[in-house]
Amino acid sequence: MGIVNGKNFKGRVSEALKDQELRGNFRKAMDGLMTKRAAQFEDVDEWTRLRALGESIKKRALSKLPELLVQLEENLTKNGIKVHWAENVDQANEIILGILQSHDVKTVVKGKSMVSEEMELNHFLEPHGIKALEADLGEYIVQMAEEMPSHIIMPAIHMNKGQIAKLFEDKLPGTPYTEDAAKLTEIARKELRREFAEAGAGLSGVNFAVAETGTLCLVENEGNGRMVTTVPPVHIAVTGIEKVVENLSDVPALLSLLTRSATGQPITTYFNMISSPRKKGEKDGPEEVHLVLLDNGRSDVYRDAETRDTLQCIRCGACMNHCPVYTRVGGHAYGGVYPGPIGKILTPQLEGLDNYPEHPSASTLCNACVEICPVKIPIAKMLVRLRDENAGNCPHGEHPVKGRGSKSSAVEHASWKGWKAMNANPTTYKVATKAMSKMGNLMPSSLPMLSEWTSVRSKPKFASQTLHDLVKKMDVKDD
Amino acid sequence: MSRTYPDKPQSVYFFGTCLVDLFYPKAGVAGIELIKREGVDVIFPQGQSCCGQPAFNSGHRDEAREVARAQLDLFPKNIPVVLPSGSCAGMMHKHYPELFEGDRDYDKACELASRVFELSDFLLNVLKVSLEDKGDPLKITWHGSCHSQREMGVREQPKELIKQLSNVELVELKREKECCGFGGTFAVRQPEISAAMVSDKVDDAEATGADKLISGDCGCMMNITGHMEHRSSDLSGQHLAEFLWERTNGDR
């Protein structure tokens, strides 16, 4: 990831926490999204069943991922869709550039695609004289603001109406300041209509790629997805290899989980199923459809039975909406494409722990994300695994995560060894706790760790007698 | 999350946890007294230390396993093991099987895990206590720990116990389910985010107009009350066991 990375996480967190307006925007937005989602899953039994189904569909698909990808390619090809494989983002960008150049495309209109963010496609195309215009309203706004998305579903959720009104006024000549959401949408719509009609190509992501039928499914609310996939003469879809599902009948359950978890909608406005380029006699649709299948580290994640669960993600963003850390620091603090809980496990696995060293520790393991994930990704378990790897303690040596051991520190290893020596033996435990009861309160607040703690809290007070001591005076047996 | 509860046993083991041992021993004593009052014998193995969670959550699984292993033989009888902490209970109940996967002590760890109960859950669903309030009228609020809620399925149990106290008014937090920002080493590894979280939690608690905040976990307690003291809040905090014992024993 060229422009930003995870290394200055703490600096960005600090900035975000100071920005009261940003914090207010997130709090309000996340509270609203949590309420809307909860209303969708009031029936706990239904939620439990649907979620188990969603998990099993994704697990089944992943269990035969290589075969399904081959089947997908065969069926897409049969349908007239051209399939391209990209091992990394450079290859994916080159493939897309090649397609655009062969059609002499100057402007490509884009639907929302996190994979294209992962590729930094827009920046890549710019020096080649190709303009990539975001057509999703949220993406359109962040592109205008020259920012990255701060949420995978709602890219501009960090901004309030006033900030967007000001942005439109500044960047679109002749636009008066208005906080009326309908008017702002109207302005964007007018700008985009012309681009849709003139663009040489459209680019979109993929929500589910169905191996059985060779169908690309695209979920969206604004109609921009339908525009970019039907109006321009060429449509390029990009997706990570984990988005493949086995059968068409797998889609309804996942779709239901996706929309309800993401925005609290029972269903989206548009559900596009793309199965071929325009056929003879058809009035619209692109003449050419391409699919770029991106790996970019996903095979490495796939190789390990434990980390593989990460790839179950259907990109609903519910884990972000429910994360107390994300709610406070916002998406930009993470520095990667995928923020929040899923970002904390996915990004270091794709981009290396050395590039995102703080991600695994930026969680209280409160499990709010685990409770909410519609496909049951064990995010907390994975965070603990990544902490093990970060410290160089990989318990599954055959498939270490990229950048393993990036936070390995001799001092930390020594202190946990000391902690073990104290706690693994009853005698040393008693000696140590006795000493702490007597002297612990004399520790100066300036000690490392304690000073972090006491910056906003009083120093914990050791009791003069431990519970071990007190129970000896009670009518309590020892064994 | 639902689990099968055993019949009321003749005796139980009590696992005090290291935070209770060192910082909140009175909560441990109160927990033991609450169980004993129901006619159940309590065994407190003096060899116990820590469940191993601090190292486990920090990415030092080998050290966590050795400390956890030291606890495995301390509870040999087939009777419940009760903990005054949802977080440590979560470690033993949910994570021991994970921690000992492929280890020679795996079966032992799973067997122990199956007998682990969080105190309030145990008082309510196994001992089926009914509490008589002997205290003056008081308004309190409740903070449920994340691990209690999401690893032990203990959400309503502590509040059910509190509601048995006739003179106590329980005012719920606006964001009761939200984490207080403790997270063990999170509080020192990510101090700024943790500070923002605990500060919001205390704002929420103060807004209830309660006199006291009650919690069943000493990690959360230390974090929340530590911040209350730091900002000289009028609110104080107390562990659920100590609170219940005080209210029902006429002990002020």
XYZ file of C-alpha atoms in Angstrom:
731
model
C 0.000 0.000 0.000
C 1.815 3.015 -1.261
C 0.085 6.143 -0.011
C -0.665 5.141 3.521
C 0.332 2.263 5.715
C -0.324 1.127 9.232
C 2.947 2.252 10.716
C 1.839 5.588 12.058
C -1.336 4.133 13.524
C -0.841 5.762 16.899
C -0.223 9.184 15.397
C -3.380 9.005 13.307
C -5.352 7.705 16.292
C -4.178 10.662 18.314
C -5.297 13.092 15.626
C -8.661 11.380 15.216
C -9.363 11.387 18.942
C -8.750 15.117 19.127
C -11.217 15.793 16.296
C -14.484 16.205 18.167
C -16.508 16.701 14.981
C -15.171 13.453 13.531
C -15.902 11.593 16.744
C -19.414 12.980 16.805
C -19.999 11.960 13.179
C -18.920 8.391 13.860
C -20.816 8.030 17.103
C -24.026 9.197 15.494
C -23.599 7.099 12.381
C -22.634 3.918 14.208
C -25.435 4.247 16.768
C -27.892 4.562 13.879
C -26.477 1.577 12.013
C -26.491 -0.616 15.119
C -30.132 0.197 15.768
C -31.122 -0.503 12.169
C -29.317 -3.802 12.118
C -30.797 -4.909 15.439
C -34.294 -4.280 14.074
C -33.550 -6.641 11.182
C -32.520 -9.519 13.399
C -35.078 -9.310 16.167
C -35.977 -12.935 15.624
C -33.041 -14.610 17.333
C -33.861 -18.097 16.074
C -34.024 -16.908 12.492
C -30.738 -15.035 12.912
C -29.084 -18.098 14.423
C -30.226 -20.341 11.590
C -29.468 -17.921 8.778
C -26.060 -17.141 10.193
C -25.162 -20.813 10.518
C -26.244 -21.252 6.908
C -24.161 -18.265 5.788
C -21.117 -19.608 7.573
C -21.547 -23.074 6.105
C -21.942 -21.714 2.563
C -18.712 -19.743 2.836
C -16.864 -22.595 4.532
C -17.998 -25.039 1.861
C -16.933 -22.674 -0.900
C -13.541 -22.137 0.692
C -13.052 -25.854 1.250
C -13.052 -26.316 -2.531
C -11.856 -22.900 -3.574
C -9.297 -23.996 -6.200
C -11.838 -26.244 -7.961
C -14.555 -23.611 -7.782
C -12.278 -20.991 -9.294
C -11.542 -23.278 -12.213
C -15.242 -23.987 -12.637
C -15.996 -20.265 -12.441
C -13.464 -19.522 -15.150
C -14.884 -22.257 -17.397
C -18.453 -21.057 -17.030
C -17.625 -17.372 -17.386
C -15.626 -18.121 -20.507
C -18.496 -20.184 -21.867
C -20.737 -17.185 -21.248
C -18.395 -14.919 -23.163
C -16.772 -13.177 -20.193
C -12.996 -12.900 -20.359
C -11.188 -14.045 -17.212
C -7.811 -12.718 -16.076
C -5.717 -13.913 -13.138
C -3.572 -11.535 -11.148
C -1.180 -12.699 -8.492
C -0.561 -9.212 -7.142
C -1.851 -5.667 -7.505
C 0.773 -4.708 -10.069
C -0.368 -7.471 -12.385
C -4.010 -6.573 -11.840
C -3.354 -2.924 -12.638
C -1.416 -3.835 -15.788
C -4.225 -6.124 -16.943
C -6.780 -3.377 -16.525
C -4.527 -0.804 -18.187
C -4.068 -3.156 -21.115
C -7.812 -3.593 -21.570
C -8.443 0.158 -21.319
C -5.638 1.047 -23.704
C -6.740 -1.515 -26.268
C -10.067 0.333 -26.403
C -8.449 3.752 -26.227
C -10.418 4.549 -23.075
C -9.859 7.986 -21.562
C -12.437 7.811 -18.767
C -13.518 4.815 -16.736
C -16.552 5.148 -14.437
C -16.368 3.041 -11.339
C -18.847 1.400 -9.058
C -17.731 0.674 -5.519
C -14.910 -1.812 -5.376
C -12.712 -2.386 -2.342
C -10.338 -4.471 -4.432
C -9.707 -1.505 -6.722
C -8.887 0.488 -3.567
C -6.501 -2.290 -2.605
C -4.902 -1.851 -6.036
C -4.883 1.952 -5.816
C -6.152 1.708 -9.352
C -7.134 5.363 -9.747
C -3.639 6.568 -8.898
C -2.112 3.962 -11.144
C -4.214 4.987 -14.148
C -3.726 8.736 -13.782
C -0.184 9.023 -15.224
C -1.355 6.887 -18.150
C -3.824 9.596 -19.060
C -6.877 7.688 -17.895
C -9.355 9.296 -15.545
C -11.111 6.956 -13.096
C -14.279 8.498 -11.757
C -16.029 7.096 -8.714
C -19.768 6.807 -9.260
C -20.898 5.565 -5.852
C -22.028 8.700 -4.029
C -19.861 8.068 -0.991
C -16.842 7.234 -3.132
C -17.589 10.274 -5.308
C -17.453 12.447 -2.191
C -14.191 11.014 -0.851
C -12.632 11.242 -4.290
C -13.640 14.900 -4.453
C -12.157 15.404 -1.001
C -8.990 13.571 -2.138
C -9.363 11.097 0.717
C -9.615 7.353 1.112
C -12.892 5.695 2.068
C -13.290 5.461 5.837
C -15.738 2.564 5.753
C -16.079 -0.309 3.305
C -19.824 0.179 2.759
C -20.227 3.864 3.529
C -17.018 5.509 2.343
C -17.950 9.047 3.426
C -19.538 8.161 6.768
C -16.910 10.249 8.572
C -18.385 13.444 7.123
C -21.546 15.216 8.160
C -23.954 17.052 5.868
C -22.330 20.418 6.517
C -18.895 19.136 5.546
C -20.256 17.596 2.344
C -22.161 20.768 1.479
C -18.981 22.789 1.868
C -17.038 20.326 -0.260
C -19.592 20.510 -3.105
C -19.618 24.282 -2.911
C -15.818 24.422 -3.107
C -15.196 21.772 -5.739
C -18.126 22.020 -8.115
C -18.247 25.440 -9.752
C -21.605 27.161 -9.502
C -22.920 24.947 -6.721
C -24.600 26.838 -3.899
C -24.142 25.663 -0.292
C -26.934 23.295 0.664
C -27.273 20.684 3.387
C -30.326 19.209 1.711
C -29.316 15.586 1.069
C -31.748 15.231 -1.840
C -30.334 18.329 -3.529
C -26.747 17.181 -2.999
C -27.605 13.814 -4.510
C -29.255 15.566 -7.444
C -26.116 17.602 -8.078
C -23.948 14.470 -8.049
C -26.410 12.640 -10.245
C -26.281 15.368 -12.912
C -22.495 15.368 -12.919
C -22.356 11.599 -13.158
C -25.011 11.115 -15.847
C -22.839 12.794 -18.442
C -19.837 10.713 -17.411
C -21.781 7.450 -17.622
C -22.799 8.252 -21.186
C -19.335 9.291 -22.320
C -17.089 6.849 -20.476
C -15.177 4.291 -22.522
C -15.393 1.653 -19.811
C -17.092 0.836 -16.544
C -15.470 -0.897 -13.611
C -17.161 -2.649 -10.732
C -16.501 -4.989 -7.861
C -18.226 -8.306 -7.302
C -20.185 -9.436 -4.244
C -20.628 -13.074 -5.186
C -19.139 -14.911 -8.160
C -21.192 -18.043 -8.805
C -19.091 -20.955 -10.064
C -22.016 -23.144 -11.109
C -23.432 -20.663 -13.587
C -20.625 -18.200 -14.230
C -22.623 -15.289 -12.834
C -21.270 -12.132 -11.234
C -23.583 -10.691 -8.559
C -23.445 -7.041 -7.639
C -25.328 -5.505 -4.729
C -25.980 -1.759 -4.692
C -28.463 0.938 -3.774
C -27.885 3.856 -6.077
C -28.177 2.447 -9.568
C -24.660 3.553 -10.342
C -23.577 -0.067 -10.388
C -26.155 -0.813 -13.042
C -24.978 2.229 -15.026
C -21.297 1.321 -14.995
C -22.023 -2.285 -15.921
C -24.453 -1.573 -18.759
C -23.817 1.827 -20.356
C -20.119 1.872 -21.358
C -19.021 -0.498 -24.134
C -16.585 -2.344 -21.861
C -17.211 -3.628 -18.334
C -14.339 -4.767 -16.132
C -15.166 -6.472 -12.860
C -12.474 -6.997 -10.223
C -12.676 -9.320 -7.275
C -10.618 -11.113 -4.698
C -10.512 -14.861 -5.266
C -12.457 -15.491 -2.035
C -15.718 -14.118 -3.403
C -16.600 -17.279 -5.286
C -19.597 -19.314 -4.133
C -20.533 -22.730 -5.394
C -24.175 -22.482 -6.465
C -26.739 -19.894 -7.402
C -28.872 -21.201 -4.546
C -26.137 -20.105 -2.112
C -26.719 -16.466 -2.955
C -30.077 -15.584 -1.302
C -28.900 -16.408 2.231
C -25.681 -14.457 1.835
C -27.482 -11.528 0.252
C -29.955 -11.391 3.092
C -27.170 -11.502 5.677
C -25.190 -8.892 3.779
C -27.788 -6.163 3.407
C -29.311 -6.604 6.846
C -25.934 -6.653 8.570
C -24.510 -3.774 6.580
C -27.136 -1.062 6.501
C -30.074 -2.696 8.219
C -31.936 -2.971 4.918
C -34.076 -6.052 4.278
C -32.899 -5.922 0.664
C -31.031 -3.500 -1.565
C -32.504 -1.391 -4.324
C -30.517 -3.126 -7.039
C -29.224 -6.648 -7.317
C -27.365 -7.153 -10.579
C -26.624 -10.565 -12.011
C -24.137 -10.317 -14.839
C -23.843 -13.428 -16.905
C -22.543 -12.304 -20.290
C -21.760 -9.360 -22.562
C -24.570 -7.932 -24.686
C -26.072 -10.614 -26.865
C -27.296 -10.244 -30.399
C -30.560 -8.372 -30.494
C -30.186 -7.006 -26.953
C -30.607 -3.251 -26.633
C -28.105 -2.513 -23.934
C -25.142 -3.890 -22.060
C -21.418 -3.795 -22.737
C -19.909 -5.458 -25.758
C -17.140 -6.870 -23.633
C -17.061 -8.082 -20.051
C -13.857 -8.924 -18.205
C -13.250 -10.363 -14.769
C -9.946 -9.824 -12.995
C -9.392 -12.319 -10.190
C -6.915 -10.962 -7.676
C -4.903 -13.028 -5.243
C -2.648 -10.457 -3.541
C -1.744 -12.643 -0.581
C -5.074 -14.423 -0.279
C -3.522 -17.797 -1.153
C -1.205 -17.387 1.807
C -4.157 -16.679 4.079
C -5.913 -19.671 2.535
C -3.043 -22.073 3.139
C -3.448 -22.069 6.933
C -6.596 -23.737 8.266
C -6.947 -21.157 11.039
C -6.315 -17.949 9.116
C -8.453 -19.214 6.225
C -11.589 -18.232 8.155
C -10.644 -14.604 7.424
C -11.669 -15.220 3.803
C -15.264 -15.971 4.816
C -15.845 -12.205 4.950
C -18.723 -10.935 2.790
C -17.690 -7.295 3.330
C -20.794 -6.138 5.164
C -18.902 -3.841 7.527
C -21.048 -4.766 10.535
C -17.922 -5.466 12.588
C -16.881 -1.840 12.057
C -20.287 -0.512 12.986
C -20.199 -2.391 16.269
C -16.546 -1.868 17.158
C -15.932 0.526 20.063
C -12.444 1.236 18.739
C -13.540 1.978 15.149
C -16.379 4.147 16.450
C -13.854 6.352 18.199
C -10.960 6.556 15.769
C -12.697 6.163 12.410
C -11.535 4.333 9.315
C -8.663 6.574 8.259
C -6.719 5.868 11.443
C -6.121 2.299 10.308
C -4.127 3.412 7.320
C -5.146 0.467 5.173
C -8.010 -0.170 2.801
C -9.944 -2.328 5.238
C -10.528 -0.672 8.607
C -12.110 -1.924 11.814
C -12.051 -5.478 13.132
C -11.898 -7.242 9.764
C -9.168 -4.814 8.710
C -7.219 -5.603 11.837
C -6.981 -9.239 10.814
C -7.134 -9.021 7.013
C -4.751 -6.145 6.342
C -1.740 -7.494 8.273
C -2.256 -10.881 6.631
C -2.325 -9.397 3.132
C 0.222 -6.638 3.628
C 2.418 -8.027 6.395
C 2.524 -7.542 10.146
C 5.655 -5.458 9.699
C 3.625 -2.889 7.755
C 0.726 -2.956 10.216
C 2.348 -3.725 13.569
C -0.287 -2.048 15.751
C -3.339 -3.639 14.160
C -3.511 -6.798 16.286
C -3.150 -4.906 19.561
C -5.748 -2.254 18.720
C -8.576 -4.296 20.199
C -9.847 -5.015 23.686
C -11.019 -8.437 22.459
C -14.478 -7.331 23.560
C -15.945 -9.699 20.963
C -18.637 -7.274 19.773
C -17.467 -8.000 16.205
C -17.545 -11.743 16.782
C -21.065 -11.531 18.124
C -22.238 -9.603 15.082
C -20.351 -11.207 12.177
C -22.970 -12.774 9.883
C -20.603 -15.539 8.766
C -19.041 -16.166 12.170
C -15.451 -15.167 11.504
C -13.605 -15.739 14.792
C -12.031 -12.283 14.687
C -10.915 -12.250 18.332
C -9.269 -15.642 17.992
C -7.446 -14.421 14.903
C -6.310 -11.262 16.675
C -4.780 -13.393 19.413
C -3.095 -15.546 16.767
C -1.682 -12.416 15.112
C -0.433 -11.184 18.481
C 1.369 -14.506 18.885
C 2.875 -14.033 15.447
C 3.712 -10.395 16.098
C 5.691 -11.458 19.154
C 7.409 -14.153 17.095
C 5.545 -16.899 18.952
C 3.833 -18.441 15.968
C 2.190 -21.626 17.167
C 1.574 -22.832 13.620
C 5.056 -22.689 12.200
C 4.309 -24.059 8.739
C 2.245 -21.098 7.602
C 3.495 -18.013 9.354
C 1.843 -14.710 8.580
C 3.882 -12.256 6.520
C 6.068 -10.001 8.638
C 5.941 -12.373 11.582
C 7.896 -11.313 14.680
C 7.742 -7.633 13.786
C 7.012 -6.680 17.397
C 9.275 -9.243 18.974
C 11.066 -7.582 21.845
C 13.600 -9.107 24.230
C 12.203 -7.064 27.121
C 8.684 -8.260 26.464
C 9.738 -11.894 26.149
C 11.687 -11.615 29.391
C 8.792 -10.049 31.260
C 6.365 -12.778 30.217
C 8.921 -15.403 31.191
C 9.132 -13.674 34.581
C 5.344 -13.598 34.782
C 5.279 -17.316 34.055
C 7.900 -18.049 36.693
C 5.794 -16.202 39.232
C 2.444 -17.745 38.334
C 3.295 -21.319 37.382
C 4.551 -22.214 40.828
C 2.483 -21.787 44.043
C 5.522 -21.000 46.175
C 6.904 -18.251 43.948
C 3.368 -16.923 43.533
C 2.951 -16.614 47.302
C 6.336 -14.965 47.786
C 5.709 -12.532 44.948
C 2.161 -11.611 45.956
C 3.213 -11.161 49.564
C 5.921 -8.763 48.429
C 3.451 -6.880 46.230
C 0.934 -6.554 49.059
C 3.643 -5.053 51.223
C 5.556 -2.938 48.739
C 3.459 -2.734 45.553
C 1.928 0.585 46.451
C 5.392 2.155 46.621
C 5.873 1.710 42.865
C 6.284 5.118 41.259
C 3.637 6.061 38.672
C 6.443 6.907 36.287
C 7.261 3.245 35.655
C 6.714 2.111 32.069
C 3.193 0.722 31.580
C 2.082 2.212 34.887
C 2.588 5.705 33.506
C 0.362 4.880 30.512
C -2.230 3.583 32.936
C -2.119 6.517 35.331
C -2.367 9.110 32.547
C -6.150 8.897 32.957
C -6.615 6.600 35.942
C -5.553 6.479 39.559
C -2.920 3.930 40.501
C -4.409 0.532 41.433
C -4.040 -0.105 45.157
C -2.677 -3.417 46.360
C -4.678 -4.766 49.302
C -2.663 -5.270 52.479
C -3.706 -8.924 52.625
C -4.325 -11.200 49.666
C -7.409 -13.375 49.269
C -5.091 -16.351 49.837
C -4.334 -14.916 53.301
C -7.899 -13.924 54.119
C -9.431 -17.327 53.329
C -7.091 -18.957 55.841
C -9.125 -17.239 58.551
C -12.399 -18.496 57.095
C -14.183 -21.791 57.305
C -12.860 -22.826 53.933
C -10.960 -25.958 53.016
C -7.745 -26.003 51.033
C -8.478 -29.124 48.952
C -25.759 -19.068 24.658
C -27.378 -21.457 27.042
C -25.784 -24.089 29.200
C -27.013 -26.920 31.328
C -26.798 -26.209 35.009
C -26.071 -28.914 37.572
C -28.184 -29.485 40.687
C -27.121 -27.618 43.787
C -23.858 -29.300 44.858
C -22.609 -30.010 48.374
C -19.374 -28.246 47.738
C -17.644 -26.101 45.129
C -14.161 -24.898 44.301
C -13.526 -21.175 44.353
C -10.988 -19.690 41.966
C -10.190 -16.212 43.255
C -8.319 -14.809 40.207
C -5.098 -12.836 40.520
C -6.698 -9.389 40.373
C -9.106 -10.257 43.180
C -6.265 -11.810 45.132
C -4.071 -8.741 44.960
C -6.450 -5.809 44.619
C -9.991 -6.813 45.573
C -9.713 -9.666 48.121
C -12.909 -8.486 49.838
C -14.824 -9.307 46.676
C -13.419 -12.815 46.868
C -14.345 -13.189 50.537
C -17.862 -11.923 49.782
C -18.213 -14.387 46.910
C -17.253 -17.253 49.197
C -19.652 -16.053 51.929
C -22.526 -15.799 49.460
C -22.016 -19.410 48.430
C -21.533 -20.692 51.975
C -24.713 -19.017 53.143
C -26.606 -21.348 50.825
C -25.228 -24.321 52.736
C -22.562 -25.164 50.185
C -18.997 -25.895 51.298
C -16.289 -23.905 49.599
C -12.861 -25.246 48.791
C -10.147 -22.710 48.009
C -7.033 -24.490 46.744
C -4.110 -22.470 48.083
C -2.009 -23.508 45.088
C -4.037 -21.349 42.678
C -2.543 -18.287 41.010
C -3.744 -16.927 37.652
C -5.856 -18.397 34.860
C -3.222 -17.427 32.287
C -5.334 -14.923 30.377
C -2.902 -11.965 30.455
C -0.248 -13.881 28.521
C -2.776 -15.655 26.302
C -4.302 -12.389 25.137
C -0.913 -10.759 24.692
C 0.405 -13.329 22.254
C 2.467 -15.438 24.636
C 0.641 -18.724 24.451
C 3.475 -20.899 25.743
C 3.727 -18.939 28.980
C -0.076 -18.852 29.261
C -0.230 -22.634 28.856
C 2.319 -23.297 31.588
C 0.491 -21.066 34.056
C -2.837 -22.612 33.065
C -1.317 -26.068 33.443
C -0.388 -25.233 37.021
C -4.124 -24.799 37.747
C -5.322 -28.012 36.070
C -4.634 -30.368 38.986
C -5.995 -28.091 41.691
C -9.648 -28.920 41.063
C -9.755 -32.746 40.854
C -13.260 -33.404 42.273
C -16.154 -33.361 39.837
C -17.754 -30.264 41.370
C -18.260 -26.753 39.988
C -15.426 -24.222 39.893
C -16.809 -20.744 40.612
C -15.068 -17.488 39.665
C -15.929 -13.931 40.681
C -14.895 -12.761 37.206
C -16.544 -13.302 33.834
C -13.291 -12.648 32.063
C -11.212 -15.283 33.861
C -14.182 -17.656 33.727
C -14.236 -17.071 29.966
C -10.553 -17.923 29.775
C -11.022 -21.231 31.592
C -14.388 -22.145 30.093
C -13.823 -21.091 26.505
C -10.113 -20.755 25.865
C -8.557 -23.630 27.829
C -9.682 -26.170 25.211
C -8.174 -23.932 22.529
C -4.982 -23.351 24.485
C -4.396 -27.052 25.137
C -5.285 -28.250 21.648
C -2.826 -30.997 20.734
C -1.344 -30.955 24.242
C -1.078 -33.949 26.596
C -3.395 -32.160 29.040
C -6.117 -31.409 26.483
C -8.730 -33.743 28.005
C -8.022 -32.461 31.483
C -8.389 -28.867 30.303
C -11.716 -29.607 28.579
C -13.043 -31.407 31.636
C -12.144 -28.494 33.887
C -13.562 -25.989 31.380
C -16.947 -27.718 31.490
C -17.209 -27.168 35.265
C -16.396 -23.458 35.265
C -19.091 -20.953 36.276
C -19.170 -17.207 36.702
C -20.326 -16.303 40.211
C -23.574 -14.426 39.495
C -24.683 -17.078 37.012
C -23.929 -19.744 39.614
C -25.776 -17.934 42.417
C -28.840 -17.418 40.262
C -29.084 -20.562 38.176
C -27.494 -23.247 40.345
C -27.954 -22.063 43.928
C -31.174 -20.228 42.992
C -30.590 -17.693 45.754
C -33.235 -15.316 46.965
C -31.778 -12.205 48.486
C -33.153 -10.141 51.328
C -32.095 -6.519 51.141
C -31.071 -5.010 54.485
C -29.636 -1.781 53.117
C -30.895 1.781 52.747
C -32.421 2.996 49.488
C -29.762 3.317 46.821
C -29.549 3.992 43.107
C -26.980 2.001 41.181
C -25.959 1.231 37.638
C -24.504 -1.960 36.197
C -21.519 -2.518 33.926
C -21.406 -5.988 32.363
C -17.989 -7.086 31.174
C -17.540 -8.052 27.537
C -16.193 -11.516 28.313
C -18.978 -12.175 30.801
C -21.527 -11.218 28.175
C -20.011 -12.768 25.116
C -17.875 -15.655 26.344
C -19.949 -16.802 29.323
C -23.417 -15.735 28.165
C -23.835 -13.832 31.436
C -25.899 -10.743 30.647
C -29.073 -10.666 32.669
C -28.029 -12.878 35.613
C -26.254 -10.161 37.636
C -29.126 -7.750 37.014
C -31.616 -10.407 38.087
C -29.762 -10.660 41.389
C -29.661 -6.891 41.812
C -33.392 -6.704 41.089
C -34.013 -9.008 44.045
C -32.790 -6.206 46.309
C -35.930 -4.341 47.303
C -34.250 -1.072 48.253
C -31.995 -0.817 45.250
C -32.983 1.010 42.096
C -31.108 -0.172 39.008
C -30.654 2.425 36.254
C -29.208 0.931 33.098
C -26.362 2.519 31.178
C -27.224 3.914 27.775
C -24.509 1.807 26.195
C -24.422 -1.110 28.562
C -23.028 -3.549 26.017
C -20.095 -1.357 25.069
C -16.588 -2.158 26.252
C -15.043 0.071 28.957
C -11.662 0.068 27.227
C -9.731 -2.130 29.655
C -8.800 -5.124 27.534
C -5.847 -6.139 29.723
C -2.704 -4.900 28.041
C -4.833 -2.887 25.576
C -5.067 -0.171 28.243
C -1.299 0.276 28.136
C -0.601 -0.673 24.513
C -3.232 1.689 23.136
C -3.596 4.156 26.026
C -5.286 6.925 24.057
C -8.103 4.804 22.651
C -8.549 3.161 26.030
C -8.742 6.576 27.697
C -11.442 7.714 25.268
C -13.441 4.561 25.936
C -13.256 4.668 29.724
C -14.038 8.354 29.737
C -17.204 7.745 27.689
C -18.134 4.893 30.034
C -17.862 7.124 33.100
C -19.840 9.876 31.306
C -22.535 7.304 30.663
C -22.465 6.134 34.285
C -22.627 9.675 35.639
C -25.562 10.474 33.375
C -27.634 7.757 35.054
C -27.599 9.724 38.289
C -26.609 6.571 40.170
C -24.609 6.574 43.398
C -22.598 3.524 42.550
C -21.493 1.482 39.576
C -21.463 -2.260 40.124
C -19.502 -4.721 38.034
C -18.639 -8.386 38.178
C -15.144 -8.078 36.758
C -12.121 -6.651 38.477
C -10.357 -5.616 35.284
C -13.261 -3.384 34.253
C -13.601 -2.228 37.870
C -9.988 -1.174 38.116
C -10.261 0.706 34.833
C -13.592 2.414 35.493
C -13.117 3.278 39.155
C -9.536 4.307 38.414
C -10.874 6.849 35.943
C -13.626 7.927 38.332
C -11.017 8.682 40.965
C -8.804 10.409 38.433
C -11.569 12.822 37.469
C -12.852 13.084 41.072
C -16.256 11.754 40.130
C -18.976 11.529 42.781
C -19.534 7.973 41.658
C -17.846 5.004 43.244
C -17.523 1.432 42.042
C -17.870 -1.918 43.719
C -17.667 -5.580 42.808
C -21.039 -7.302 42.600
C -20.158 -9.962 45.195
C -19.101 -7.416 47.775
C -22.167 -5.305 47.059
C -24.591 -8.224 47.356
C -22.965 -9.453 50.542
C -23.014 -6.014 52.153
C -26.649 -5.429 51.251
C -27.893 -8.792 52.449
C -25.715 -9.341 55.492
C -26.636 -6.086 57.159
C -22.926 -5.393 57.130
C -22.252 -1.750 56.318
